[in-house]
PDB file of N, CA and C in Angstrom:
ATOM      1  N   UNK A   1    -134.052 -90.936 104.060  1.00 62.00           N
ATOM      2  CA  UNK A   1    -133.271 -90.814 102.818  1.00 62.00           C
ATOM      3  C   UNK A   1    -134.039 -91.235 101.604  1.00 62.00           C
ATOM      4  N   UNK A   2    -134.873 -92.265 101.755  1.00 62.00           N
ATOM      5  CA  UNK A   2    -135.661 -92.686 100.567  1.00 62.00           C
ATOM      6  C   UNK A   2    -136.623 -91.651 100.071  1.00 62.00           C
ATOM      7  N   UNK A   3    -137.121 -90.784 101.029  1.00 72.00           N
ATOM      8  CA  UNK A   3    -138.023 -89.719 100.564  1.00 72.00           C
ATOM      9  C   UNK A   3    -137.175 -88.689  99.764  1.00 72.00           C
ATOM     10  N   UNK A   4    -135.993 -88.498 100.074  1.00 73.00           N
ATOM     11  CA  UNK A   4    -135.080 -87.569  99.297  1.00 73.00           C
ATOM     12  C   UNK A   4    -134.901 -88.143  97.901  1.00 73.00           C
ATOM     13  N   UNK A   5    -134.617 -89.399  97.803  1.00 73.00           N
ATOM     14  CA  UNK A   5    -134.401 -89.979  96.449  1.00 73.00           C
ATOM     15  C   UNK A   5    -135.689 -89.910  95.640  1.00 73.00           C
ATOM     16  N   UNK A   6    -136.831 -90.135  96.280  1.00 79.00           N
ATOM     17  CA  UNK A   6    -138.118 -90.028  95.553  1.00 79.00           C
ATOM     18  C   UNK A   6    -138.409 -88.620  95.066  1.00 79.00           C
ATOM     19  N   UNK A   7    -137.909 -87.625  95.784  1.00 82.00           N
ATOM     20  CA  UNK A   7    -138.197 -86.276  95.417  1.00 82.00           C
ATOM     21  C   UNK A   7    -137.346 -85.750  94.247  1.00 82.00           C
ATOM     22  N   UNK A   8    -136.248 -86.449  93.904  1.00 89.00           N
ATOM     23  CA  UNK A   8    -135.389 -86.081  92.829  1.00 89.00           C
ATOM     24  C   UNK A   8    -135.984 -86.503  91.477  1.00 89.00           C
ATOM     25  N   UNK A   9    -135.802 -85.684  90.436  1.00 90.00           N
ATOM     26  CA  UNK A   9    -136.278 -86.096  89.152  1.00 90.00           C
ATOM     27  C   UNK A   9    -135.620 -87.418  88.636  1.00 90.00           C
ATOM     28  N   UNK A  10    -136.287 -88.172  87.852  1.00 92.00           N
ATOM     29  CA  UNK A  10    -135.749 -89.451  87.352  1.00 92.00           C
ATOM     30  C   UNK A  10    -134.863 -89.180  86.135  1.00 92.00           C
ATOM     31  N   UNK A  11    -133.840 -88.422  86.429  1.00 91.00           N
ATOM     32  CA  UNK A  11    -132.830 -87.993  85.347  1.00 91.00           C
ATOM     33  C   UNK A  11    -131.709 -87.285  86.072  1.00 91.00           C
ATOM     34  N   UNK A  12    -130.561 -87.123  85.357  1.00 91.00           N
ATOM     35  CA  UNK A  12    -129.490 -86.285  86.018  1.00 91.00           C
ATOM     36  C   UNK A  12    -130.027 -84.865  86.319  1.00 91.00           C
ATOM     37  N   UNK A  13    -129.453 -84.251  87.327  1.00 91.00           N
ATOM     38  CA  UNK A  13    -129.878 -82.944  87.766  1.00 91.00           C
ATOM     39  C   UNK A  13    -129.231 -81.837  86.838  1.00 91.00           C
ATOM     40  N   UNK A  14    -130.008 -80.838  86.563  1.00 88.00           N
ATOM     41  CA  UNK A  14    -129.529 -79.631  85.930  1.00 88.00           C
ATOM     42  C   UNK A  14    -128.842 -78.735  86.910  1.00 88.00           C
ATOM     43  N   UNK A  15    -127.919 -77.900  86.492  1.00 89.00           N
ATOM     44  CA  UNK A  15    -127.215 -77.069  87.413  1.00 89.00           C
ATOM     45  C   UNK A  15    -128.159 -76.173  88.228  1.00 89.00           C
ATOM     46  N   UNK A  16    -129.242 -75.657  87.608  1.00 89.00           N
ATOM     47  CA  UNK A  16    -130.117 -74.806  88.361  1.00 89.00           C
ATOM     48  C   UNK A  16    -130.929 -75.572  89.417  1.00 89.00           C
ATOM     49  N   UNK A  17    -131.104 -76.875  89.192  1.00 90.00           N
ATOM     50  CA  UNK A  17    -131.725 -77.768  90.222  1.00 90.00           C
ATOM     51  C   UNK A  17    -130.814 -77.999  91.451  1.00 90.00           C
ATOM     52  N   UNK A  18    -129.495 -78.187  91.149  1.00 91.00           N
ATOM     53  CA  UNK A  18    -128.536 -78.248  92.190  1.00 91.00           C
ATOM     54  C   UNK A  18    -128.514 -76.955  92.991  1.00 91.00           C
ATOM     55  N   UNK A  19    -128.508 -75.862  92.355  1.00 90.00           N
ATOM     56  CA  UNK A  19    -128.530 -74.614  93.087  1.00 90.00           C
ATOM     57  C   UNK A  19    -129.822 -74.456  93.909  1.00 90.00           C
ATOM     58  N   UNK A  20    -130.946 -74.809  93.367  1.00 92.00           N
ATOM     59  CA  UNK A  20    -132.213 -74.753  94.153  1.00 92.00           C
ATOM     60  C   UNK A  20    -132.147 -75.642  95.352  1.00 92.00           C
ATOM     61  N   UNK A  21    -131.567 -76.873  95.234  1.00 91.00           N
ATOM     62  CA  UNK A  21    -131.452 -77.749  96.383  1.00 91.00           C
ATOM     63  C   UNK A  21    -130.541 -77.207  97.410  1.00 91.00           C
ATOM     64  N   UNK A  22    -129.537 -76.480  97.027  1.00 88.00           N
ATOM     65  CA  UNK A  22    -128.610 -75.807  97.934  1.00 88.00           C
ATOM     66  C   UNK A  22    -129.317 -74.728  98.790  1.00 88.00           C
ATOM     67  N   UNK A  23    -130.348 -74.139  98.220  1.00 89.00           N
ATOM     68  CA  UNK A  23    -131.101 -73.096  98.940  1.00 89.00           C
ATOM     69  C   UNK A  23    -132.329 -73.676  99.684  1.00 89.00           C
ATOM     70  N   UNK A  24    -132.536 -74.943  99.486  1.00 87.00           N
ATOM     71  CA  UNK A  24    -133.706 -75.615 100.221  1.00 87.00           C
ATOM     72  C   UNK A  24    -133.305 -75.798 101.702  1.00 87.00           C
ATOM     73  N   UNK A  25    -134.345 -75.729 102.532  1.00 86.00           N
ATOM     74  CA  UNK A  25    -134.122 -75.886 103.962  1.00 86.00           C
ATOM     75  C   UNK A  25    -133.809 -77.318 104.323  1.00 86.00           C
ATOM     76  N   UNK A  26    -134.093 -78.253 103.440  1.00 86.00           N
ATOM     77  CA  UNK A  26    -133.882 -79.747 103.708  1.00 86.00           C
ATOM     78  C   UNK A  26    -132.391 -80.060 103.790  1.00 86.00           C
ATOM     79  N   UNK A  27    -131.523 -79.349 103.111  1.00 89.00           N
ATOM     80  CA  UNK A  27    -130.094 -79.630 103.020  1.00 89.00           C
ATOM     81  C   UNK A  27    -129.259 -78.542 103.481  1.00 89.00           C
ATOM     82  N   UNK A  28    -128.123 -78.878 104.109  1.00 90.00           N
ATOM     83  CA  UNK A  28    -127.151 -77.873 104.471  1.00 90.00           C
ATOM     84  C   UNK A  28    -126.068 -77.732 103.379  1.00 90.00           C
ATOM     85  N   UNK A  29    -125.991 -78.712 102.486  1.00 90.00           N
ATOM     86  CA  UNK A  29    -125.082 -78.681 101.346  1.00 90.00           C
ATOM     87  C   UNK A  29    -125.525 -79.611 100.259  1.00 90.00           C
ATOM     88  N   UNK A  30    -125.268 -79.165  99.022  1.00 92.00           N
ATOM     89  CA  UNK A  30    -125.486 -79.982  97.856  1.00 92.00           C
ATOM     90  C   UNK A  30    -124.380 -79.681  96.920  1.00 92.00           C
ATOM     91  N   UNK A  31    -123.509 -80.706  96.642  1.00 91.00           N
ATOM     92  CA  UNK A  31    -122.349 -80.495  95.875  1.00 91.00           C
ATOM     93  C   UNK A  31    -122.349 -81.403  94.622  1.00 91.00           C
ATOM     94  N   UNK A  32    -122.277 -80.886  93.420  1.00 92.00           N
ATOM     95  CA  UNK A  32    -122.122 -81.714  92.246  1.00 92.00           C
ATOM     96  C   UNK A  32    -120.685 -82.269  92.215  1.00 92.00           C
ATOM     97  N   UNK A  33    -120.540 -83.574  91.951  1.00 90.00           N
ATOM     98  CA  UNK A  33    -119.188 -84.117  91.868  1.00 90.00           C
ATOM     99  C   UNK A  33    -118.668 -84.089  90.454  1.00 90.00           C
ATOM    100  N   UNK A  34    -119.518 -84.024  89.506  1.00 85.00           N
ATOM    101  CA  UNK A  34    -119.138 -83.913  88.129  1.00 85.00           C
ATOM    102  C   UNK A  34    -120.149 -82.995  87.421  1.00 85.00           C
ATOM    103  N   UNK A  35    -119.724 -82.444  86.339  1.00 79.00           N
ATOM    104  CA  UNK A  35    -120.618 -81.609  85.478  1.00 79.00           C
ATOM    105  C   UNK A  35    -120.312 -81.955  83.994  1.00 79.00           C
ATOM    106  N   UNK A  36    -121.323 -81.979  83.221  1.00 79.00           N
ATOM    107  CA  UNK A  36    -121.117 -82.210  81.774  1.00 79.00           C
ATOM    108  C   UNK A  36    -122.148 -81.331  80.998  1.00 79.00           C
ATOM    109  N   UNK A  37    -121.757 -81.060  79.841  1.00 75.00           N
ATOM    110  CA  UNK A  37    -122.639 -80.306  78.904  1.00 75.00           C
ATOM    111  C   UNK A  37    -123.586 -81.311  78.211  1.00 75.00           C
ATOM    112  N   UNK A  38    -124.808 -80.890  78.083  1.00 70.00           N
ATOM    113  CA  UNK A  38    -125.850 -81.688  77.390  1.00 70.00           C
ATOM    114  C   UNK A  38    -126.738 -80.761  76.620  1.00 70.00           C
ATOM    115  N   UNK A  39    -127.692 -81.309  75.905  1.00 68.00           N
ATOM    116  CA  UNK A  39    -128.662 -80.532  75.137  1.00 68.00           C
ATOM    117  C   UNK A  39    -130.028 -80.846  75.611  1.00 68.00           C
ATOM    118  N   UNK A  40    -130.799 -79.814  76.027  1.00 67.00           N
ATOM    119  CA  UNK A  40    -132.185 -80.016  76.540  1.00 67.00           C
ATOM    120  C   UNK A  40    -132.999 -80.630  75.384  1.00 67.00           C
ATOM    121  N   UNK A  41    -133.650 -81.721  75.628  1.00 67.00           N
ATOM    122  CA  UNK A  41    -134.389 -82.384  74.578  1.00 67.00           C
ATOM    123  C   UNK A  41    -135.510 -81.530  74.035  1.00 67.00           C
ATOM    124  N   UNK A  42    -136.306 -80.786  74.852  1.00 74.00           N
ATOM    125  CA  UNK A  42    -137.405 -80.010  74.419  1.00 74.00           C
ATOM    126  C   UNK A  42    -136.987 -78.772  73.691  1.00 74.00           C
ATOM    127  N   UNK A  43    -135.994 -78.042  74.204  1.00 74.00           N
ATOM    128  CA  UNK A  43    -135.660 -76.695  73.731  1.00 74.00           C
ATOM    129  C   UNK A  43    -134.430 -76.747  72.816  1.00 74.00           C
ATOM    130  N   UNK A  44    -133.680 -77.869  72.866  1.00 71.00           N
ATOM    131  CA  UNK A  44    -132.354 -77.941  72.155  1.00 71.00           C
ATOM    132  C   UNK A  44    -131.331 -76.956  72.680  1.00 71.00           C
ATOM    133  N   UNK A  45    -131.597 -76.422  73.848  1.00 72.00           N
ATOM    134  CA  UNK A  45    -130.640 -75.472  74.476  1.00 72.00           C
ATOM    135  C   UNK A  45    -129.579 -76.256  75.255  1.00 72.00           C
ATOM    136  N   UNK A  46    -128.311 -75.697  75.269  1.00 74.00           N
ATOM    137  CA  UNK A  46    -127.321 -76.354  76.024  1.00 74.00           C
ATOM    138  C   UNK A  46    -127.626 -76.214  77.523  1.00 74.00           C
ATOM    139  N   UNK A  47    -127.283 -77.248  78.328  1.00 77.00           N
ATOM    140  CA  UNK A  47    -127.559 -77.237  79.743  1.00 77.00           C
ATOM    141  C   UNK A  47    -126.410 -78.040  80.422  1.00 77.00           C
ATOM    142  N   UNK A  48    -126.085 -77.696  81.635  1.00 77.00           N
ATOM    143  CA  UNK A  48    -125.112 -78.383  82.451  1.00 77.00           C
ATOM    144  C   UNK A  48    -125.831 -79.288  83.375  1.00 77.00           C
ATOM    145  N   UNK A  49    -125.367 -80.590  83.349  1.00 85.00           N
ATOM    146  CA  UNK A  49    -126.038 -81.612  84.197  1.00 85.00           C
ATOM    147  C   UNK A  49    -125.012 -82.289  85.061  1.00 85.00           C
ATOM    148  N   UNK A  50    -125.437 -82.951  86.096  1.00 89.00           N
ATOM    149  CA  UNK A  50    -124.602 -83.797  86.937  1.00 89.00           C
ATOM    150  C   UNK A  50    -125.306 -85.164  87.191  1.00 89.00           C
ATOM    151  N   UNK A  51    -124.522 -86.220  87.129  1.00 92.00           N
ATOM    152  CA  UNK A  51    -125.076 -87.565  87.468  1.00 92.00           C
ATOM    153  C   UNK A  51    -124.543 -88.033  88.864  1.00 92.00           C
ATOM    154  N   UNK A  52    -123.662 -87.181  89.441  1.00 93.00           N
ATOM    155  CA  UNK A  52    -123.047 -87.532  90.721  1.00 93.00           C
ATOM    156  C   UNK A  52    -123.099 -86.328  91.673  1.00 93.00           C
ATOM    157  N   UNK A  53    -123.697 -86.478  92.832  1.00 94.00           N
ATOM    158  CA  UNK A  53    -123.955 -85.380  93.707  1.00 94.00           C
ATOM    159  C   UNK A  53    -123.832 -85.856  95.164  1.00 94.00           C
ATOM    160  N   UNK A  54    -123.427 -84.923  96.027  1.00 95.00           N
ATOM    161  CA  UNK A  54    -123.325 -85.186  97.446  1.00 95.00           C
ATOM    162  C   UNK A  54    -124.321 -84.276  98.127  1.00 95.00           C
ATOM    163  N   UNK A  55    -125.214 -84.913  99.007  1.00 94.00           N
ATOM    164  CA  UNK A  55    -126.226 -84.192  99.727  1.00 94.00           C
ATOM    165  C   UNK A  55    -125.858 -84.292 101.226  1.00 94.00           C
ATOM    166  N   UNK A  56    -126.017 -83.153 101.932  1.00 93.00           N
ATOM    167  CA  UNK A  56    -125.745 -83.248 103.402  1.00 93.00           C
ATOM    168  C   UNK A  56    -126.772 -82.441 104.188  1.00 93.00           C
ATOM    169  N   UNK A  57    -126.890 -82.926 105.423  1.00 91.00           N
ATOM    170  CA  UNK A  57    -127.729 -82.324 106.445  1.00 91.00           C
ATOM    171  C   UNK A  57    -126.814 -82.174 107.728  1.00 91.00           C
ATOM    172  N   UNK A  58    -127.405 -81.730 108.780  1.00 91.00           N
ATOM    173  CA  UNK A  58    -126.596 -81.748 110.033  1.00 91.00           C
ATOM    174  C   UNK A  58    -126.480 -83.143 110.612  1.00 91.00           C
ATOM    175  N   UNK A  59    -127.208 -84.118 110.083  1.00 94.00           N
ATOM    176  CA  UNK A  59    -127.203 -85.479 110.615  1.00 94.00           C
ATOM    177  C   UNK A  59    -126.554 -86.540 109.738  1.00 94.00           C
ATOM    178  N   UNK A  60    -126.418 -86.231 108.404  1.00 94.00           N
ATOM    179  CA  UNK A  60    -125.833 -87.204 107.538  1.00 94.00           C
ATOM    180  C   UNK A  60    -125.346 -86.541 106.227  1.00 94.00           C
ATOM    181  N   UNK A  61    -124.449 -87.275 105.562  1.00 95.00           N
ATOM    182  CA  UNK A  61    -123.966 -86.917 104.213  1.00 95.00           C
ATOM    183  C   UNK A  61    -124.140 -88.208 103.337  1.00 95.00           C
ATOM    184  N   UNK A  62    -124.629 -87.983 102.144  1.00 96.00           N
ATOM    185  CA  UNK A  62    -124.883 -89.116 101.234  1.00 96.00           C
ATOM    186  C   UNK A  62    -124.352 -88.805  99.825  1.00 96.00           C
ATOM    187  N   UNK A  63    -123.698 -89.728  99.229  1.00 96.00           N
ATOM    188  CA  UNK A  63    -123.252 -89.649  97.837  1.00 96.00           C
ATOM    189  C   UNK A  63    -124.235 -90.355  96.963  1.00 96.00           C
ATOM    190  N   UNK A  64    -124.773 -89.651  95.947  1.00 95.00           N
ATOM    191  CA  UNK A  64    -125.708 -90.214  94.989  1.00 95.00           C
ATOM    192  C   UNK A  64    -125.150 -90.305  93.601  1.00 95.00           C
ATOM    193  N   UNK A  65    -125.601 -91.334  92.903  1.00 95.00           N
ATOM    194  CA  UNK A  65    -125.208 -91.479  91.455  1.00 95.00           C
ATOM    195  C   UNK A  65    -126.461 -91.777  90.682  1.00 95.00           C
ATOM    196  N   UNK A  66    -126.567 -91.131  89.541  1.00 94.00           N
ATOM    197  CA  UNK A  66    -127.745 -91.469  88.679  1.00 94.00           C
ATOM    198  C   UNK A  66    -127.263 -92.528  87.673  1.00 94.00           C
ATOM    199  N   UNK A  67    -127.896 -93.704  87.805  1.00 94.00           N
ATOM    200  CA  UNK A  67    -127.595 -94.869  86.975  1.00 94.00           C
ATOM    201  C   UNK A  67    -128.936 -95.567  86.617  1.00 94.00           C
ATOM    202  N   UNK A  68    -129.691 -94.896  85.783  1.00 91.00           N
ATOM    203  CA  UNK A  68    -131.058 -95.404  85.489  1.00 91.00           C
ATOM    204  C   UNK A  68    -132.068 -95.037  86.573  1.00 91.00           C
ATOM    205  N   UNK A  69    -131.649 -94.329  87.578  1.00 93.00           N
ATOM    206  CA  UNK A  69    -132.359 -93.906  88.780  1.00 93.00           C
ATOM    207  C   UNK A  69    -131.287 -93.542  89.759  1.00 93.00           C
ATOM    208  N   UNK A  70    -131.709 -92.755  90.792  1.00 94.00           N
ATOM    209  CA  UNK A  70    -130.824 -92.275  91.785  1.00 94.00           C
ATOM    210  C   UNK A  70    -130.475 -93.388  92.806  1.00 94.00           C
ATOM    211  N   UNK A  71    -129.173 -93.628  92.968  1.00 94.00           N
ATOM    212  CA  UNK A  71    -128.693 -94.672  93.956  1.00 94.00           C
ATOM    213  C   UNK A  71    -127.804 -93.995  95.007  1.00 94.00           C
ATOM    214  N   UNK A  72    -128.041 -94.290  96.266  1.00 95.00           N
ATOM    215  CA  UNK A  72    -127.127 -93.868  97.313  1.00 95.00           C
ATOM    216  C   UNK A  72    -125.972 -94.870  97.380  1.00 95.00           C
ATOM    217  N   UNK A  73    -124.771 -94.406  97.022  1.00 96.00           N
ATOM    218  CA  UNK A  73    -123.646 -95.333  97.032  1.00 96.00           C
ATOM    219  C   UNK A  73    -122.855 -95.269  98.320  1.00 96.00           C
ATOM    220  N   UNK A  74    -123.079 -94.248  99.088  1.00 96.00           N
ATOM    221  CA  UNK A  74    -122.436 -94.084 100.388  1.00 96.00           C
ATOM    222  C   UNK A  74    -123.283 -93.146 101.283  1.00 96.00           C
ATOM    223  N   UNK A  75    -123.416 -93.465 102.516  1.00 96.00           N
ATOM    224  CA  UNK A  75    -124.125 -92.607 103.443  1.00 96.00           C
ATOM    225  C   UNK A  75    -123.376 -92.654 104.795  1.00 96.00           C
ATOM    226  N   UNK A  76    -123.130 -91.461 105.375  1.00 96.00           N
ATOM    227  CA  UNK A  76    -122.380 -91.435 106.586  1.00 96.00           C
ATOM    228  C   UNK A  76    -123.169 -90.600 107.593  1.00 96.00           C
ATOM    229  N   UNK A  77    -123.501 -91.165 108.731  1.00 96.00           N
ATOM    230  CA  UNK A  77    -124.199 -90.447 109.802  1.00 96.00           C
ATOM    231  C   UNK A  77    -123.119 -89.602 110.520  1.00 96.00           C
ATOM    232  N   UNK A  78    -123.543 -88.396 110.923  1.00 95.00           N
ATOM    233  CA  UNK A  78    -122.621 -87.518 111.641  1.00 95.00           C
ATOM    234  C   UNK A  78    -123.306 -86.984 112.933  1.00 95.00           C
ATOM    235  N   UNK A  79    -122.542 -86.878 113.955  1.00 94.00           N
ATOM    236  CA  UNK A  79    -123.029 -86.359 115.256  1.00 94.00           C
ATOM    237  C   UNK A  79    -122.702 -84.863 115.382  1.00 94.00           C
ATOM    238  N   UNK A  80    -121.494 -84.454 114.881  1.00 92.00           N
ATOM    239  CA  UNK A  80    -121.056 -83.089 115.000  1.00 92.00           C
ATOM    240  C   UNK A  80    -120.703 -82.559 113.652  1.00 92.00           C
ATOM    241  N   UNK A  81    -121.607 -81.796 112.977  1.00 84.00           N
ATOM    242  CA  UNK A  81    -121.351 -81.344 111.649  1.00 84.00           C
ATOM    243  C   UNK A  81    -120.054 -80.511 111.477  1.00 84.00           C
ATOM    244  N   UNK A  82    -119.717 -79.752 112.489  1.00 85.00           N
ATOM    245  CA  UNK A  82    -118.505 -78.899 112.418  1.00 85.00           C
ATOM    246  C   UNK A  82    -117.216 -79.748 112.327  1.00 85.00           C
ATOM    247  N   UNK A  83    -117.276 -80.907 113.043  1.00 89.00           N
ATOM    248  CA  UNK A  83    -116.046 -81.729 113.087  1.00 89.00           C
ATOM    249  C   UNK A  83    -116.036 -82.936 112.169  1.00 89.00           C
ATOM    250  N   UNK A  84    -117.261 -83.446 111.795  1.00 92.00           N
ATOM    251  CA  UNK A  84    -117.295 -84.671 111.064  1.00 92.00           C
ATOM    252  C   UNK A  84    -117.774 -84.512 109.601  1.00 92.00           C
ATOM    253  N   UNK A  85    -118.278 -83.419 109.216  1.00 90.00           N
ATOM    254  CA  UNK A  85    -118.872 -83.261 107.875  1.00 90.00           C
ATOM    255  C   UNK A  85    -117.848 -83.351 106.770  1.00 90.00           C
ATOM    256  N   UNK A  86    -116.733 -82.772 106.973  1.00 92.00           N
ATOM    257  CA  UNK A  86    -115.622 -82.809 105.938  1.00 92.00           C
ATOM    258  C   UNK A  86    -115.199 -84.205 105.658  1.00 92.00           C
ATOM    259  N   UNK A  87    -114.924 -84.985 106.629  1.00 94.00           N
ATOM    260  CA  UNK A  87    -114.546 -86.408 106.399  1.00 94.00           C
ATOM    261  C   UNK A  87    -115.633 -87.238 105.761  1.00 94.00           C
ATOM    262  N   UNK A  88    -116.912 -86.940 106.214  1.00 96.00           N
ATOM    263  CA  UNK A  88    -118.067 -87.649 105.654  1.00 96.00           C
ATOM    264  C   UNK A  88    -118.195 -87.330 104.161  1.00 96.00           C
ATOM    265  N   UNK A  89    -117.994 -86.063 103.820  1.00 94.00           N
ATOM    266  CA  UNK A  89    -118.022 -85.611 102.439  1.00 94.00           C
ATOM    267  C   UNK A  89    -116.910 -86.298 101.624  1.00 94.00           C
ATOM    268  N   UNK A  90    -115.730 -86.365 102.162  1.00 94.00           N
ATOM    269  CA  UNK A  90    -114.621 -87.055 101.423  1.00 94.00           C
ATOM    270  C   UNK A  90    -114.897 -88.497 101.194  1.00 94.00           C
ATOM    271  N   UNK A  91    -115.512 -89.199 102.214  1.00 96.00           N
ATOM    272  CA  UNK A  91    -115.862 -90.581 102.081  1.00 96.00           C
ATOM    273  C   UNK A  91    -116.849 -90.751 100.973  1.00 96.00           C
ATOM    274  N   UNK A  92    -117.929 -89.872 100.944  1.00 96.00           N
ATOM    275  CA  UNK A  92    -118.997 -89.982  99.968  1.00 96.00           C
ATOM    276  C   UNK A  92    -118.424 -89.621  98.572  1.00 96.00           C
ATOM    277  N   UNK A  93    -117.634 -88.622  98.515  1.00 94.00           N
ATOM    278  CA  UNK A  93    -117.041 -88.254  97.186  1.00 94.00           C
ATOM    279  C   UNK A  93    -116.199 -89.371  96.585  1.00 94.00           C
ATOM    280  N   UNK A  94    -115.428 -90.012  97.432  1.00 95.00           N
ATOM    281  CA  UNK A  94    -114.633 -91.142  96.987  1.00 95.00           C
ATOM    282  C   UNK A  94    -115.539 -92.292  96.457  1.00 95.00           C
ATOM    283  N   UNK A  95    -116.555 -92.628  97.168  1.00 96.00           N
ATOM    284  CA  UNK A  95    -117.519 -93.642  96.754  1.00 96.00           C
ATOM    285  C   UNK A  95    -118.223 -93.294  95.451  1.00 96.00           C
ATOM    286  N   UNK A  96    -118.654 -92.048  95.324  1.00 95.00           N
ATOM    287  CA  UNK A  96    -119.322 -91.602  94.094  1.00 95.00           C
ATOM    288  C   UNK A  96    -118.294 -91.596  92.933  1.00 95.00           C
ATOM    289  N   UNK A  97    -117.063 -91.165  93.129  1.00 92.00           N
ATOM    290  CA  UNK A  97    -116.119 -91.140  92.031  1.00 92.00           C
ATOM    291  C   UNK A  97    -115.764 -92.552  91.660  1.00 92.00           C
ATOM    292  N   UNK A  98    -115.743 -93.528  92.613  1.00 93.00           N
ATOM    293  CA  UNK A  98    -115.392 -94.884  92.294  1.00 93.00           C
ATOM    294  C   UNK A  98    -116.512 -95.710  91.571  1.00 93.00           C
ATOM    295  N   UNK A  99    -117.738 -95.196  91.681  1.00 93.00           N
ATOM    296  CA  UNK A  99    -118.831 -95.923  91.083  1.00 93.00           C
ATOM    297  C   UNK A  99    -118.769 -95.908  89.570  1.00 93.00           C
ATOM    298  N   UNK A 100    -118.807 -97.022  88.905  1.00 87.00           N
ATOM    299  CA  UNK A 100    -118.649 -97.190  87.498  1.00 87.00           C
ATOM    300  C   UNK A 100    -119.996 -97.054  86.771  1.00 87.00           C
ATOM    301  N   UNK A 101    -120.166 -95.915  86.030  1.00 76.00           N
ATOM    302  CA  UNK A 101    -121.489 -95.739  85.318  1.00 76.00           C
ATOM    303  C   UNK A 101    -121.522 -96.462  84.024  1.00 76.00           C
ATOM    304  N   UNK A 102    -120.370 -97.013  83.579  1.00 69.00           N
ATOM    305  CA  UNK A 102    -120.406 -97.742  82.279  1.00 69.00           C
ATOM    306  C   UNK A 102    -120.921 -99.128  82.325  1.00 69.00           C
TER     307      UNK A 102
END
């Protein structure tokens, strides 16, 4: 998991980065929990970003929050993705939503 955190940019993810992670072989799912409008610093173009995301593989689901760096606020190991992934996602989503960014 620490390698995953190190591979993420040190900032909230842009929507196209979430999409790219969803297509990566490393994850079976990547779900943004929130989205907000921002302005790209270099180009001044509007961009959609997320500071809260859920990552999943066939072995685990993790809820991440960007708070000056990416933090894993919940991680759930799963043995059977077909039966356990949904509950693991709900647990991670609740933990991510409860994390206070203020």
